[in-house]
PDB file of C-alpha atoms in Angstrom:
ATOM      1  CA  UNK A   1       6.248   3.155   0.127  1.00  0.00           C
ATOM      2  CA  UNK A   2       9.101   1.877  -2.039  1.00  0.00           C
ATOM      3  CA  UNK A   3      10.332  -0.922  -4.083  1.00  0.00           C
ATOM      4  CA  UNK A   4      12.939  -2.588  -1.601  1.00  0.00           C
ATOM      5  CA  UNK A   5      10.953  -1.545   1.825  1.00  0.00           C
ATOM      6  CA  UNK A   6      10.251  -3.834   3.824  1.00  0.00           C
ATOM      7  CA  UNK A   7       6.545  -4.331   5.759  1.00  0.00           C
ATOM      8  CA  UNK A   8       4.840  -6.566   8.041  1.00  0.00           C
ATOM      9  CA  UNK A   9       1.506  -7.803   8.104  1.00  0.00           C
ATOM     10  CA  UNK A  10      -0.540  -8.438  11.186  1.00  0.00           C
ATOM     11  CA  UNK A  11       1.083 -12.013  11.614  1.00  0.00           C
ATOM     12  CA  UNK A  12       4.167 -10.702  11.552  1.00  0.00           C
ATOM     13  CA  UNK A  13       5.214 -11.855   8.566  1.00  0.00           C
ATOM     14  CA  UNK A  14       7.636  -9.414   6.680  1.00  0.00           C
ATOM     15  CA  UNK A  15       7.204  -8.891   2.713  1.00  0.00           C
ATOM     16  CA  UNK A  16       9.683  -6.883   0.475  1.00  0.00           C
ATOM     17  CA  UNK A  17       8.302  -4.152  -1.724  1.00  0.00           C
ATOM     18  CA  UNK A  18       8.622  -4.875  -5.289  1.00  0.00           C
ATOM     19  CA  UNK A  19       7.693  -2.704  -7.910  1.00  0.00           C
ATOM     20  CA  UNK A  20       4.222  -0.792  -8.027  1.00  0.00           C
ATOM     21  CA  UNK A  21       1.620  -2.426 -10.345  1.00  0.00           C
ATOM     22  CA  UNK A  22      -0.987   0.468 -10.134  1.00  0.00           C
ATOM     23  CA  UNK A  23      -2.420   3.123  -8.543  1.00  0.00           C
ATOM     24  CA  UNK A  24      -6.557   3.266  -7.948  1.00  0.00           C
ATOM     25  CA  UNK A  25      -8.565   6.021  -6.257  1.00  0.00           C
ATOM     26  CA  UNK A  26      -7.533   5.241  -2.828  1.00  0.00           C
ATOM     27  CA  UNK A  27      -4.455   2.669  -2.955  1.00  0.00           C
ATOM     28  CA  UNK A  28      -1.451   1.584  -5.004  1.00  0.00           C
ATOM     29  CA  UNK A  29      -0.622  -2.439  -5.534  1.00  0.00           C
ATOM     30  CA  UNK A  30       3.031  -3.434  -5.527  1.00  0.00           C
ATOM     31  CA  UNK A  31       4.309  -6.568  -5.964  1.00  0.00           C
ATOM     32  CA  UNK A  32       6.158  -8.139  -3.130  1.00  0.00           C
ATOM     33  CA  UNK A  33       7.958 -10.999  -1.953  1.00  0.00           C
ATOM     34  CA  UNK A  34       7.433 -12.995   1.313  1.00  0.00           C
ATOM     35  CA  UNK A  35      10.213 -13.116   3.526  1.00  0.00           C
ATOM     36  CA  UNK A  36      13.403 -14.378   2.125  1.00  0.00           C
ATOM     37  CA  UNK A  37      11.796 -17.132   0.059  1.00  0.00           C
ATOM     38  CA  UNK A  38      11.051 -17.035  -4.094  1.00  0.00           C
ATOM     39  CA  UNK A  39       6.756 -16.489  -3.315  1.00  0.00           C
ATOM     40  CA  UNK A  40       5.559 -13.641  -4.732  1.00  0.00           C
ATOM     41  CA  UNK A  41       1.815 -11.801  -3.890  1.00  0.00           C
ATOM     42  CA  UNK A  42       0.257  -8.828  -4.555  1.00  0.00           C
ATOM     43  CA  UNK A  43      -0.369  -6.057  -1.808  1.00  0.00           C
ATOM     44  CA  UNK A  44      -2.158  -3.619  -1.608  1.00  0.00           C
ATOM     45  CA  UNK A  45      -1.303  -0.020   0.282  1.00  0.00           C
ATOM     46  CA  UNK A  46      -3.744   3.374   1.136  1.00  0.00           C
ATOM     47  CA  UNK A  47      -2.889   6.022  -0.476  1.00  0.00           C
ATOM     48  CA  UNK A  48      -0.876   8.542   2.030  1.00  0.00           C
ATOM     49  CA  UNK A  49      -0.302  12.777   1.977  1.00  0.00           C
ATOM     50  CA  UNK A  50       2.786  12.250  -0.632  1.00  0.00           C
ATOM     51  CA  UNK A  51       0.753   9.997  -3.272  1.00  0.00           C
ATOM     52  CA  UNK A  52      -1.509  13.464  -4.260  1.00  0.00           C
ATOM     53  CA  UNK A  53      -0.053  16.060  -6.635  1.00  0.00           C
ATOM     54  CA  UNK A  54       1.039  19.576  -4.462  1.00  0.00           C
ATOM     55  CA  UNK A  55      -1.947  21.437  -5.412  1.00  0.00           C
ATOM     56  CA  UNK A  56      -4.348  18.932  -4.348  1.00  0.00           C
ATOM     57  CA  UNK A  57      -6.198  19.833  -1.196  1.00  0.00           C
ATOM     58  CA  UNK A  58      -5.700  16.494   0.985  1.00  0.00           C
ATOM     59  CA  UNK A  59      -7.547  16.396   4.047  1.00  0.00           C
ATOM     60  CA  UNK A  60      -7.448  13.980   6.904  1.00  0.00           C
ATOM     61  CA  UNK A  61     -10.569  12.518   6.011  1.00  0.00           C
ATOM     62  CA  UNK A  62      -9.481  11.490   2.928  1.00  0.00           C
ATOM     63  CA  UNK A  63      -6.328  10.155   4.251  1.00  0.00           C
ATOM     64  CA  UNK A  64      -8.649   8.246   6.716  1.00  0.00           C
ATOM     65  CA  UNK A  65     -11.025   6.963   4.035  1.00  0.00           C
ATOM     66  CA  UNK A  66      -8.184   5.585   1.755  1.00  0.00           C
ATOM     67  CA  UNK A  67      -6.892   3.876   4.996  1.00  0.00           C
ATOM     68  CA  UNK A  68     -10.571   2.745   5.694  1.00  0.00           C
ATOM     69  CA  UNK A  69     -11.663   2.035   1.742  1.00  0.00           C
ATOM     70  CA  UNK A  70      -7.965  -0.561   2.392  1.00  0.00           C
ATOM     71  CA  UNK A  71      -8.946  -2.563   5.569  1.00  0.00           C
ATOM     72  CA  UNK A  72     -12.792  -2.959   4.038  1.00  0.00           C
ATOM     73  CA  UNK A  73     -11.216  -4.821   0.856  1.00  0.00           C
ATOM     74  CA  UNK A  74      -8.947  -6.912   3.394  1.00  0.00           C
ATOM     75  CA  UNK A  75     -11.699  -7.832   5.156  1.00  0.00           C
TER      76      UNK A  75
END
């Protein structure tokens, strides 16, 4: 994820990356704006492979969990 991609919820609504706010043990929070209008929110992303340093072992199950650890919270 970067600032200026843009996502899509599971409404289909699209959202344009702003910049990140933070990083926690499993995700990252950016900023983003809805569509083309001026409304901002806050969304939150799992962590992926890239988001762990090079000598960090990252195993699927962690990807999974960070993925998992997301979808709970949106819930």
């Amino acid at each position: 994820m970067k600032t200026g991609d843009v996502v899509r919820d599971a409404q289909g609504r699209s959202y344009q990356v702003g910049p990140l706010l933070g990083r926690g043990l499993w995700g990252k929070t950016y900023l983003c704006r809805q569509g083309d209008s001026d409304a901002e929110c806050v969304v939150k992303f799992p962590l992926s492979r890239s988001d762990f340093r090079p000598d960090v072992p990252v195993t699927d199950a962690l990807i999974e969990a960070c993925s998992q650890a997301c979808s709970e919270q949106a819930r």
